[in-house]
């Protein structure tokens, strides 16, 4: 068992009283404590020496937010920088931070992770984490509004933040990301999402993998069961309901 600390799971109130998020990419498996002193020690042990003083100052009253327990396979996968075990690269051009050429939009549990084999192609780069940049409606609205008003600065900012969640890639390589959540949600959200993706990169290609919805539901259930300690009829029943309600 381990607690999963994502990048935005730590909050504190600083002297201004505002809630802040401290990005903690280094908090990882093997650590399982809700003792605040231990948590702070753990954090400070794991930040880079350059960041330590700044982080220390920010470690005020911290609320620990416990996410669901993840299975080991998921965790190991997530920590890999690249999906391919080999580093094969044809391009001799310099890699840079940029938005992707291809987005795997779903569907969840249909083998979207298998797209990762493309990372072994000498001209493709794929990272197994899911950036989920187009998840939130507010982000989509912001991108669409920026495009409508010609706010290039805002669009540049969006591209920059999105790119920061992806590996660097040269211009003659194919940069691929996948976030199966993109295919989810209501129809109008998905339309906004598609539009926002097109605004961010007009040449973007989308890949969708579909599969038998019943197998998908079982796969989803098994994953949930792996990730949570809770079992029992009520849990399984509510999950089945959720899975089917979220499937159009
Ligand atoms: N190539 C290929 N063809 C068909 N199915 C495949 C393939 N590769 C992986 N899988 C199965 O896909 C399930 C995981 O799907 P995802 O990678 O999309 O999961 S996730 O949404 O990213 O969590 C998971 O299904 P279950 O094993 O039933 O859970 C994988 O076994």
PDB file of C-alpha atoms and ligand atoms in Angstrom:
ATOM      1  CA  UNK A   1       0.000   0.000   0.000  1.00  0.00           C
ATOM      2  CA  UNK A   2       1.108   3.508  -0.649  1.00  0.00           C
ATOM      3  CA  UNK A   3      -0.446   6.876  -0.816  1.00  0.00           C
ATOM      4  CA  UNK A   4      -0.460   8.510  -4.169  1.00  0.00           C
ATOM      5  CA  UNK A   5       0.558  12.123  -4.072  1.00  0.00           C
ATOM      6  CA  UNK A   6      -0.194  13.695  -7.395  1.00  0.00           C
ATOM      7  CA  UNK A   7       1.066  17.044  -8.460  1.00  0.00           C
ATOM      8  CA  UNK A   8      -1.741  19.015  -6.936  1.00  0.00           C
ATOM      9  CA  UNK A   9      -2.673  17.180  -3.795  1.00  0.00           C
ATOM     10  CA  UNK A  10      -0.957  19.358  -1.284  1.00  0.00           C
ATOM     11  CA  UNK A  11      -2.534  22.511  -0.103  1.00  0.00           C
ATOM     12  CA  UNK A  12      -1.664  25.044   2.461  1.00  0.00           C
ATOM     13  CA  UNK A  13      -2.843  28.418   3.570  1.00  0.00           C
ATOM     14  CA  UNK A  14      -0.059  30.935   3.410  1.00  0.00           C
ATOM     15  CA  UNK A  15      -0.047  34.211   5.258  1.00  0.00           C
ATOM     16  CA  UNK A  16      -2.402  35.739   2.736  1.00  0.00           C
ATOM     17  CA  UNK A  17      -4.930  33.091   3.669  1.00  0.00           C
ATOM     18  CA  UNK A  18      -5.120  31.892   0.093  1.00  0.00           C
ATOM     19  CA  UNK A  19      -5.084  28.233  -0.707  1.00  0.00           C
ATOM     20  CA  UNK A  20      -1.996  27.220  -2.578  1.00  0.00           C
ATOM     21  CA  UNK A  21      -1.001  24.148  -4.420  1.00  0.00           C
ATOM     22  CA  UNK A  22       2.515  22.905  -4.076  1.00  0.00           C
ATOM     23  CA  UNK A  23       3.579  20.716  -6.940  1.00  0.00           C
ATOM     24  CA  UNK A  24       5.110  17.573  -5.551  1.00  0.00           C
ATOM     25  CA  UNK A  25       6.088  15.318  -8.372  1.00  0.00           C
ATOM     26  CA  UNK A  26       8.656  13.645  -6.168  1.00  0.00           C
ATOM     27  CA  UNK A  27       6.265  12.281  -3.550  1.00  0.00           C
ATOM     28  CA  UNK A  28       5.955   8.690  -4.459  1.00  0.00           C
ATOM     29  CA  UNK A  29       5.443   5.156  -3.418  1.00  0.00           C
ATOM     30  CA  UNK A  30       6.783   3.513  -0.321  1.00  0.00           C
ATOM     31  CA  UNK A  31       5.680   6.382   1.851  1.00  0.00           C
ATOM     32  CA  UNK A  32       2.520   6.013   3.841  1.00  0.00           C
ATOM     33  CA  UNK A  33       2.015   8.419   6.668  1.00  0.00           C
ATOM     34  CA  UNK A  34      -0.464  11.014   7.758  1.00  0.00           C
ATOM     35  CA  UNK A  35       1.797  12.352  10.460  1.00  0.00           C
ATOM     36  CA  UNK A  36       2.388  15.934   9.398  1.00  0.00           C
ATOM     37  CA  UNK A  37       5.976  16.066  10.700  1.00  0.00           C
ATOM     38  CA  UNK A  38       6.909  12.928   8.824  1.00  0.00           C
ATOM     39  CA  UNK A  39       5.202  14.230   5.730  1.00  0.00           C
ATOM     40  CA  UNK A  40       7.169  17.475   5.863  1.00  0.00           C
ATOM     41  CA  UNK A  41      10.438  15.615   6.441  1.00  0.00           C
ATOM     42  CA  UNK A  42       9.635  13.372   3.521  1.00  0.00           C
ATOM     43  CA  UNK A  43       8.968  16.296   1.244  1.00  0.00           C
ATOM     44  CA  UNK A  44      12.123  18.144   2.248  1.00  0.00           C
ATOM     45  CA  UNK A  45      14.197  14.991   1.781  1.00  0.00           C
ATOM     46  CA  UNK A  46      12.946  14.689  -1.751  1.00  0.00           C
ATOM     47  CA  UNK A  47      13.061  18.205  -3.148  1.00  0.00           C
ATOM     48  CA  UNK A  48      16.084  19.389  -5.054  1.00  0.00           C
ATOM     49  CA  UNK A  49      18.620  21.294  -2.923  1.00  0.00           C
ATOM     50  CA  UNK A  50      17.816  24.432  -4.917  1.00  0.00           C
ATOM     51  CA  UNK A  51      14.144  24.271  -4.024  1.00  0.00           C
ATOM     52  CA  UNK A  52      14.490  23.163  -0.418  1.00  0.00           C
ATOM     53  CA  UNK A  53      14.486  26.592   1.244  1.00  0.00           C
ATOM     54  CA  UNK A  54      11.526  27.816  -0.795  1.00  0.00           C
ATOM     55  CA  UNK A  55       9.529  24.667  -0.162  1.00  0.00           C
ATOM     56  CA  UNK A  56      10.375  24.779   3.537  1.00  0.00           C
ATOM     57  CA  UNK A  57       8.993  28.295   3.792  1.00  0.00           C
ATOM     58  CA  UNK A  58       5.812  27.138   2.123  1.00  0.00           C
ATOM     59  CA  UNK A  59       5.234  24.168   4.354  1.00  0.00           C
ATOM     60  CA  UNK A  60       2.767  25.886   6.587  1.00  0.00           C
ATOM     61  CA  UNK A  61      -0.422  24.236   7.746  1.00  0.00           C
ATOM     62  CA  UNK A  62      -0.741  21.428   5.243  1.00  0.00           C
ATOM     63  CA  UNK A  63      -3.841  19.468   4.536  1.00  0.00           C
ATOM     64  CA  UNK A  64      -3.115  15.958   3.478  1.00  0.00           C
ATOM     65  CA  UNK A  65      -5.449  14.826   0.788  1.00  0.00           C
ATOM     66  CA  UNK A  66      -5.452  11.099   0.408  1.00  0.00           C
ATOM     67  CA  UNK A  67      -6.143   9.783  -3.026  1.00  0.00           C
ATOM     68  CA  UNK A  68      -7.266   6.299  -3.710  1.00  0.00           C
ATOM     69  CA  UNK A  69      -4.664   3.606  -3.398  1.00  0.00           C
ATOM     70  CA  UNK A  70      -3.177   2.776  -6.761  1.00  0.00           C
ATOM     71  CA  UNK A  71      -2.050  -0.567  -7.975  1.00  0.00           C
ATOM     72  CA  UNK A  72       1.655  -1.104  -8.463  1.00  0.00           C
ATOM     73  CA  UNK A  73       1.461  -1.659 -12.206  1.00  0.00           C
ATOM     74  CA  UNK A  74      -0.228   1.697 -12.690  1.00  0.00           C
ATOM     75  CA  UNK A  75       2.305   3.386 -10.500  1.00  0.00           C
ATOM     76  CA  UNK A  76       5.348   1.926 -12.158  1.00  0.00           C
ATOM     77  CA  UNK A  77       3.919   2.801 -15.511  1.00  0.00           C
ATOM     78  CA  UNK A  78       3.239   6.367 -14.534  1.00  0.00           C
ATOM     79  CA  UNK A  79       6.755   6.945 -13.323  1.00  0.00           C
ATOM     80  CA  UNK A  80       8.343   5.959 -16.611  1.00  0.00           C
ATOM     81  CA  UNK A  81       9.455   8.900 -18.677  1.00  0.00           C
ATOM     82  CA  UNK A  82       9.131   7.022 -21.919  1.00  0.00           C
ATOM     83  CA  UNK A  83       7.010   4.057 -22.705  1.00  0.00           C
ATOM     84  CA  UNK A  84       9.639   2.273 -24.773  1.00  0.00           C
ATOM     85  CA  UNK A  85      12.430   0.547 -22.854  1.00  0.00           C
ATOM     86  CA  UNK A  86      14.910   1.475 -25.588  1.00  0.00           C
ATOM     87  CA  UNK A  87      15.995   4.943 -26.561  1.00  0.00           C
ATOM     88  CA  UNK A  88      15.865   4.903 -30.354  1.00  0.00           C
ATOM     89  CA  UNK A  89      16.004   8.198 -32.145  1.00  0.00           C
ATOM     90  CA  UNK A  90      16.419   9.012 -35.799  1.00  0.00           C
ATOM     91  CA  UNK A  91      16.211  12.780 -35.637  1.00  0.00           C
ATOM     92  CA  UNK A  92      19.343  14.752 -35.049  1.00  0.00           C
ATOM     93  CA  UNK A  93      17.457  17.948 -34.451  1.00  0.00           C
ATOM     94  CA  UNK A  94      17.234  19.557 -31.054  1.00  0.00           C
ATOM     95  CA  UNK A  95      14.234  18.574 -28.947  1.00  0.00           C
ATOM     96  CA  UNK A  96      12.029  21.368 -27.721  1.00  0.00           C
ATOM     97  CA  UNK A  97       8.977  21.826 -25.564  1.00  0.00           C
ATOM     98  CA  UNK A  98       5.945  21.820 -27.815  1.00  0.00           C
ATOM     99  CA  UNK A  99       2.362  20.659 -28.200  1.00  0.00           C
ATOM    100  CA  UNK A 100       1.675  17.170 -29.583  1.00  0.00           C
ATOM    101  CA  UNK A 101       1.015  16.121 -33.162  1.00  0.00           C
ATOM    102  CA  UNK A 102      -1.259  13.259 -32.174  1.00  0.00           C
ATOM    103  CA  UNK A 103      -3.699  12.879 -29.292  1.00  0.00           C
ATOM    104  CA  UNK A 104      -5.154   9.552 -28.208  1.00  0.00           C
ATOM    105  CA  UNK A 105      -8.582  10.578 -26.966  1.00  0.00           C
ATOM    106  CA  UNK A 106      -9.887   7.240 -25.711  1.00  0.00           C
ATOM    107  CA  UNK A 107     -11.758   5.186 -25.087  1.00  0.00           C
ATOM    108  CA  UNK A 108     -10.788   4.338 -21.538  1.00  0.00           C
ATOM    109  CA  UNK A 109      -9.924   0.660 -21.021  1.00  0.00           C
ATOM    110  CA  UNK A 110      -9.833  -0.068 -24.742  1.00  0.00           C
ATOM    111  CA  UNK A 111      -6.081  -0.524 -24.896  1.00  0.00           C
ATOM    112  CA  UNK A 112      -5.105   3.138 -25.241  1.00  0.00           C
ATOM    113  CA  UNK A 113      -2.014   2.321 -23.186  1.00  0.00           C
ATOM    114  CA  UNK A 114      -0.979  -0.035 -25.986  1.00  0.00           C
ATOM    115  CA  UNK A 115      -0.368   3.077 -28.121  1.00  0.00           C
ATOM    116  CA  UNK A 116       2.796   3.307 -26.089  1.00  0.00           C
ATOM    117  CA  UNK A 117       4.475   0.824 -28.415  1.00  0.00           C
ATOM    118  CA  UNK A 118       4.796   3.754 -30.818  1.00  0.00           C
ATOM    119  CA  UNK A 119       7.458   5.167 -28.528  1.00  0.00           C
ATOM    120  CA  UNK A 120       9.766   2.472 -29.900  1.00  0.00           C
ATOM    121  CA  UNK A 121       9.490   4.027 -33.363  1.00  0.00           C
ATOM    122  CA  UNK A 122      12.618   6.114 -34.038  1.00  0.00           C
ATOM    123  CA  UNK A 123      10.499   9.101 -35.055  1.00  0.00           C
ATOM    124  CA  UNK A 124       7.863   8.989 -32.320  1.00  0.00           C
ATOM    125  CA  UNK A 125       7.828  10.119 -28.716  1.00  0.00           C
ATOM    126  CA  UNK A 126       5.228   8.999 -26.262  1.00  0.00           C
ATOM    127  CA  UNK A 127       5.038   9.328 -22.507  1.00  0.00           C
ATOM    128  CA  UNK A 128       2.791   7.093 -20.480  1.00  0.00           C
ATOM    129  CA  UNK A 129       1.421   9.767 -18.176  1.00  0.00           C
ATOM    130  CA  UNK A 130      -1.829  11.414 -19.124  1.00  0.00           C
ATOM    131  CA  UNK A 131      -1.603  15.213 -19.376  1.00  0.00           C
ATOM    132  CA  UNK A 132      -5.414  15.664 -19.361  1.00  0.00           C
ATOM    133  CA  UNK A 133      -5.026  19.265 -20.417  1.00  0.00           C
ATOM    134  CA  UNK A 134      -8.416  19.437 -22.109  1.00  0.00           C
ATOM    135  CA  UNK A 135     -10.300  17.930 -19.179  1.00  0.00           C
ATOM    136  CA  UNK A 136     -11.868  20.985 -17.644  1.00  0.00           C
ATOM    137  CA  UNK A 137     -14.600  22.994 -19.298  1.00  0.00           C
ATOM    138  CA  UNK A 138     -13.124  26.236 -17.927  1.00  0.00           C
ATOM    139  CA  UNK A 139      -9.852  25.539 -19.794  1.00  0.00           C
ATOM    140  CA  UNK A 140     -11.752  24.807 -22.999  1.00  0.00           C
ATOM    141  CA  UNK A 141     -13.785  28.011 -22.643  1.00  0.00           C
ATOM    142  CA  UNK A 142     -10.640  30.005 -22.052  1.00  0.00           C
ATOM    143  CA  UNK A 143      -8.946  28.628 -25.174  1.00  0.00           C
ATOM    144  CA  UNK A 144     -12.018  29.189 -27.332  1.00  0.00           C
ATOM    145  CA  UNK A 145     -12.512  32.732 -26.026  1.00  0.00           C
ATOM    146  CA  UNK A 146      -8.827  33.545 -26.553  1.00  0.00           C
ATOM    147  CA  UNK A 147      -9.114  32.365 -30.127  1.00  0.00           C
ATOM    148  CA  UNK A 148     -12.265  34.379 -30.749  1.00  0.00           C
ATOM    149  CA  UNK A 149     -10.805  37.579 -29.334  1.00  0.00           C
ATOM    150  CA  UNK A 150      -7.396  37.039 -30.939  1.00  0.00           C
ATOM    151  CA  UNK A 151      -5.698  36.873 -27.561  1.00  0.00           C
ATOM    152  CA  UNK A 152      -2.448  35.361 -28.775  1.00  0.00           C
ATOM    153  CA  UNK A 153      -0.777  35.791 -25.423  1.00  0.00           C
ATOM    154  CA  UNK A 154      -3.389  33.583 -23.724  1.00  0.00           C
ATOM    155  CA  UNK A 155      -3.058  30.963 -26.451  1.00  0.00           C
ATOM    156  CA  UNK A 156       0.721  30.998 -26.066  1.00  0.00           C
ATOM    157  CA  UNK A 157       0.283  30.483 -22.340  1.00  0.00           C
ATOM    158  CA  UNK A 158      -2.016  27.511 -22.876  1.00  0.00           C
ATOM    159  CA  UNK A 159       0.398  25.919 -25.336  1.00  0.00           C
ATOM    160  CA  UNK A 160       3.256  26.449 -22.930  1.00  0.00           C
ATOM    161  CA  UNK A 161       1.498  24.867 -19.949  1.00  0.00           C
ATOM    162  CA  UNK A 162       0.214  21.982 -22.047  1.00  0.00           C
ATOM    163  CA  UNK A 163       3.688  21.377 -23.496  1.00  0.00           C
ATOM    164  CA  UNK A 164       5.181  21.391 -20.011  1.00  0.00           C
ATOM    165  CA  UNK A 165       3.247  18.194 -19.305  1.00  0.00           C
ATOM    166  CA  UNK A 166       4.854  16.447 -22.260  1.00  0.00           C
ATOM    167  CA  UNK A 167       8.338  15.295 -23.138  1.00  0.00           C
ATOM    168  CA  UNK A 168      10.427  17.439 -25.451  1.00  0.00           C
ATOM    169  CA  UNK A 169      10.452  16.464 -29.117  1.00  0.00           C
ATOM    170  CA  UNK A 170      12.112  17.730 -32.285  1.00  0.00           C
ATOM    171  CA  UNK A 171      10.008  19.195 -35.081  1.00  0.00           C
ATOM    172  CA  UNK A 172      10.604  16.181 -37.337  1.00  0.00           C
ATOM    173  CA  UNK A 173       9.378  13.740 -34.691  1.00  0.00           C
ATOM    174  CA  UNK A 174       5.817  12.765 -33.900  1.00  0.00           C
ATOM    175  CA  UNK A 175       4.878  13.732 -30.389  1.00  0.00           C
ATOM    176  CA  UNK A 176       1.974  11.692 -29.073  1.00  0.00           C
ATOM    177  CA  UNK A 177      -0.054  11.968 -25.908  1.00  0.00           C
ATOM    178  CA  UNK A 178      -3.089  10.053 -24.756  1.00  0.00           C
ATOM    179  CA  UNK A 179      -5.675  10.932 -22.157  1.00  0.00           C
ATOM    180  CA  UNK A 180      -8.694   8.624 -22.425  1.00  0.00           C
ATOM    181  CA  UNK A 181     -10.729  11.102 -20.381  1.00  0.00           C
ATOM    182  CA  UNK A 182     -10.976  13.322 -23.492  1.00  0.00           C
ATOM    183  CA  UNK A 183     -13.611  11.036 -24.989  1.00  0.00           C
ATOM    184  CA  UNK A 184     -15.745  11.287 -21.855  1.00  0.00           C
ATOM    185  CA  UNK A 185     -18.327  13.821 -20.722  1.00  0.00           C
ATOM    186  CA  UNK A 186     -21.366  15.333 -22.330  1.00  0.00           C
ATOM    187  CA  UNK A 187     -21.588  15.870 -26.063  1.00  0.00           C
ATOM    188  CA  UNK A 188     -21.309  19.653 -25.926  1.00  0.00           C
ATOM    189  CA  UNK A 189     -18.144  19.340 -23.827  1.00  0.00           C
ATOM    190  CA  UNK A 190     -16.603  16.962 -26.320  1.00  0.00           C
ATOM    191  CA  UNK A 191     -17.366  19.389 -29.132  1.00  0.00           C
ATOM    192  CA  UNK A 192     -15.698  22.199 -27.204  1.00  0.00           C
ATOM    193  CA  UNK A 193     -12.774  19.894 -26.513  1.00  0.00           C
ATOM    194  CA  UNK A 194     -12.296  19.068 -30.165  1.00  0.00           C
ATOM    195  CA  UNK A 195     -12.442  22.759 -31.038  1.00  0.00           C
ATOM    196  CA  UNK A 196      -9.934  23.675 -28.334  1.00  0.00           C
ATOM    197  CA  UNK A 197      -7.545  20.952 -29.522  1.00  0.00           C
ATOM    198  CA  UNK A 198      -7.782  22.255 -33.055  1.00  0.00           C
ATOM    199  CA  UNK A 199      -7.080  25.798 -31.861  1.00  0.00           C
ATOM    200  CA  UNK A 200      -4.032  24.693 -29.907  1.00  0.00           C
ATOM    201  CA  UNK A 201      -2.680  22.737 -32.876  1.00  0.00           C
ATOM    202  CA  UNK A 202      -4.590  23.111 -36.166  1.00  0.00           C
ATOM    203  CA  UNK A 203      -2.731  20.113 -37.602  1.00  0.00           C
ATOM    204  CA  UNK A 204      -3.412  17.774 -34.719  1.00  0.00           C
ATOM    205  CA  UNK A 205      -4.541  14.214 -35.491  1.00  0.00           C
ATOM    206  CA  UNK A 206      -6.801  12.343 -33.110  1.00  0.00           C
ATOM    207  CA  UNK A 207      -6.691   8.616 -32.456  1.00  0.00           C
ATOM    208  CA  UNK A 208      -9.641   6.824 -30.888  1.00  0.00           C
ATOM    209  CA  UNK A 209      -9.586   3.156 -30.037  1.00  0.00           C
ATOM    210  CA  UNK A 210     -12.970   1.580 -29.510  1.00  0.00           C
ATOM    211  CA  UNK A 211     -13.845  -1.791 -28.075  1.00  0.00           C
ATOM    212  CA  UNK A 212     -16.691  -3.951 -26.826  1.00  0.00           C
ATOM    213  CA  UNK A 213     -18.452  -1.796 -24.186  1.00  0.00           C
ATOM    214  CA  UNK A 214     -19.091  -4.772 -21.926  1.00  0.00           C
ATOM    215  CA  UNK A 215     -15.414  -5.754 -21.903  1.00  0.00           C
ATOM    216  CA  UNK A 216     -14.593  -2.122 -21.311  1.00  0.00           C
ATOM    217  CA  UNK A 217     -16.923  -2.001 -18.301  1.00  0.00           C
ATOM    218  CA  UNK A 218     -15.385  -5.152 -16.824  1.00  0.00           C
ATOM    219  CA  UNK A 219     -11.900  -3.817 -17.368  1.00  0.00           C
ATOM    220  CA  UNK A 220     -12.896  -0.575 -15.623  1.00  0.00           C
ATOM    221  CA  UNK A 221     -14.385  -2.495 -12.725  1.00  0.00           C
ATOM    222  CA  UNK A 222     -11.298  -4.622 -12.329  1.00  0.00           C
ATOM    223  CA  UNK A 223      -9.112  -1.546 -12.281  1.00  0.00           C
ATOM    224  CA  UNK A 224     -11.287   0.102  -9.631  1.00  0.00           C
ATOM    225  CA  UNK A 225     -11.231  -3.068  -7.572  1.00  0.00           C
ATOM    226  CA  UNK A 226      -7.420  -3.160  -7.793  1.00  0.00           C
ATOM    227  CA  UNK A 227      -7.154   0.440  -6.719  1.00  0.00           C
ATOM    228  CA  UNK A 228      -9.525   0.401  -3.777  1.00  0.00           C
ATOM    229  CA  UNK A 229      -9.633  -1.707  -0.684  1.00  0.00           C
ATOM    230  CA  UNK A 230     -13.416  -1.472  -0.515  1.00  0.00           C
ATOM    231  CA  UNK A 231     -15.376  -4.446  -1.782  1.00  0.00           C
ATOM    232  CA  UNK A 232     -18.948  -5.648  -1.498  1.00  0.00           C
ATOM    233  CA  UNK A 233     -22.167  -5.575  -3.372  1.00  0.00           C
ATOM    234  CA  UNK A 234     -22.907  -1.890  -2.883  1.00  0.00           C
ATOM    235  CA  UNK A 235     -19.512  -0.862  -4.164  1.00  0.00           C
ATOM    236  CA  UNK A 236     -19.677  -3.066  -7.238  1.00  0.00           C
ATOM    237  CA  UNK A 237     -23.269  -2.058  -7.955  1.00  0.00           C
ATOM    238  CA  UNK A 238     -22.553   1.659  -7.730  1.00  0.00           C
ATOM    239  CA  UNK A 239     -19.527   1.206  -9.968  1.00  0.00           C
ATOM    240  CA  UNK A 240     -21.461  -0.658 -12.603  1.00  0.00           C
ATOM    241  CA  UNK A 241     -24.001   2.132 -12.564  1.00  0.00           C
ATOM    242  CA  UNK A 242     -21.340   4.787 -12.866  1.00  0.00           C
ATOM    243  CA  UNK A 243     -19.581   3.032 -15.707  1.00  0.00           C
ATOM    244  CA  UNK A 244     -22.760   2.621 -17.684  1.00  0.00           C
ATOM    245  CA  UNK A 245     -24.011   6.109 -16.968  1.00  0.00           C
ATOM    246  CA  UNK A 246     -20.736   7.554 -18.203  1.00  0.00           C
ATOM    247  CA  UNK A 247     -20.894   5.542 -21.425  1.00  0.00           C
ATOM    248  CA  UNK A 248     -22.826   7.163 -24.245  1.00  0.00           C
TER     249      UNK A 248
HETATM  250  N1  LIG B   1      -3.396  -4.425 -27.993  1.00  0.00           N
HETATM  251  C1  LIG B   1      -4.472  -4.525 -27.230  1.00  0.00           C
HETATM  252  N2  LIG B   1      -5.659  -4.896 -27.751  1.00  0.00           N
HETATM  253  C2  LIG B   1      -6.750  -4.984 -26.967  1.00  0.00           C
HETATM  254  N3  LIG B   1      -6.754  -4.725 -25.644  1.00  0.00           N
HETATM  255  C3  LIG B   1      -5.599  -4.375 -25.091  1.00  0.00           C
HETATM  256  C4  LIG B   1      -4.408  -4.231 -25.846  1.00  0.00           C
HETATM  257  N4  LIG B   1      -3.432  -3.860 -25.008  1.00  0.00           N
HETATM  258  C5  LIG B   1      -3.976  -3.745 -23.779  1.00  0.00           C
HETATM  259  N5  LIG B   1      -5.273  -4.090 -23.844  1.00  0.00           N
HETATM  260  C6  LIG B   1      -6.241  -4.117 -22.733  1.00  0.00           C
HETATM  261  O1  LIG B   1      -6.773  -2.816 -22.621  1.00  0.00           O
HETATM  262  C7  LIG B   1      -7.124  -2.583 -21.237  1.00  0.00           C
HETATM  263  C8  LIG B   1      -6.445  -1.315 -20.759  1.00  0.00           C
HETATM  264  O2  LIG B   1      -6.907  -0.261 -21.565  1.00  0.00           O
HETATM  265  P1  LIG B   1      -6.259   1.183 -21.494  1.00  0.00           P
HETATM  266  O3  LIG B   1      -4.792   1.107 -21.695  1.00  0.00           O
HETATM  267  O4  LIG B   1      -7.013   2.025 -22.470  1.00  0.00           O
HETATM  268  O5  LIG B   1      -6.552   1.640 -20.004  1.00  0.00           O
HETATM  269  S1  LIG B   1      -6.632   3.141 -19.465  1.00  0.00           S
HETATM  270  O6  LIG B   1      -7.927   3.700 -19.884  1.00  0.00           O
HETATM  271  O7  LIG B   1      -5.495   3.909 -19.987  1.00  0.00           O
HETATM  272  O8  LIG B   1      -6.566   2.966 -17.982  1.00  0.00           O
HETATM  273  C9  LIG B   1      -6.664  -3.799 -20.473  1.00  0.00           C
HETATM  274  O9  LIG B   1      -7.797  -4.636 -20.373  1.00  0.00           O
HETATM  275  P2  LIG B   1      -8.056  -5.624 -19.127  1.00  0.00           P
HETATM  276  O10 LIG B   1      -6.854  -6.528 -19.059  1.00  0.00           O
HETATM  277  O11 LIG B   1      -9.322  -6.334 -19.500  1.00  0.00           O
HETATM  278  O12 LIG B   1      -8.232  -4.757 -17.913  1.00  0.00           O
HETATM  279  C10 LIG B   1      -5.626  -4.400 -21.398  1.00  0.00           C
HETATM  280  O13 LIG B   1      -5.442  -5.783 -21.185  1.00  0.00           O
END
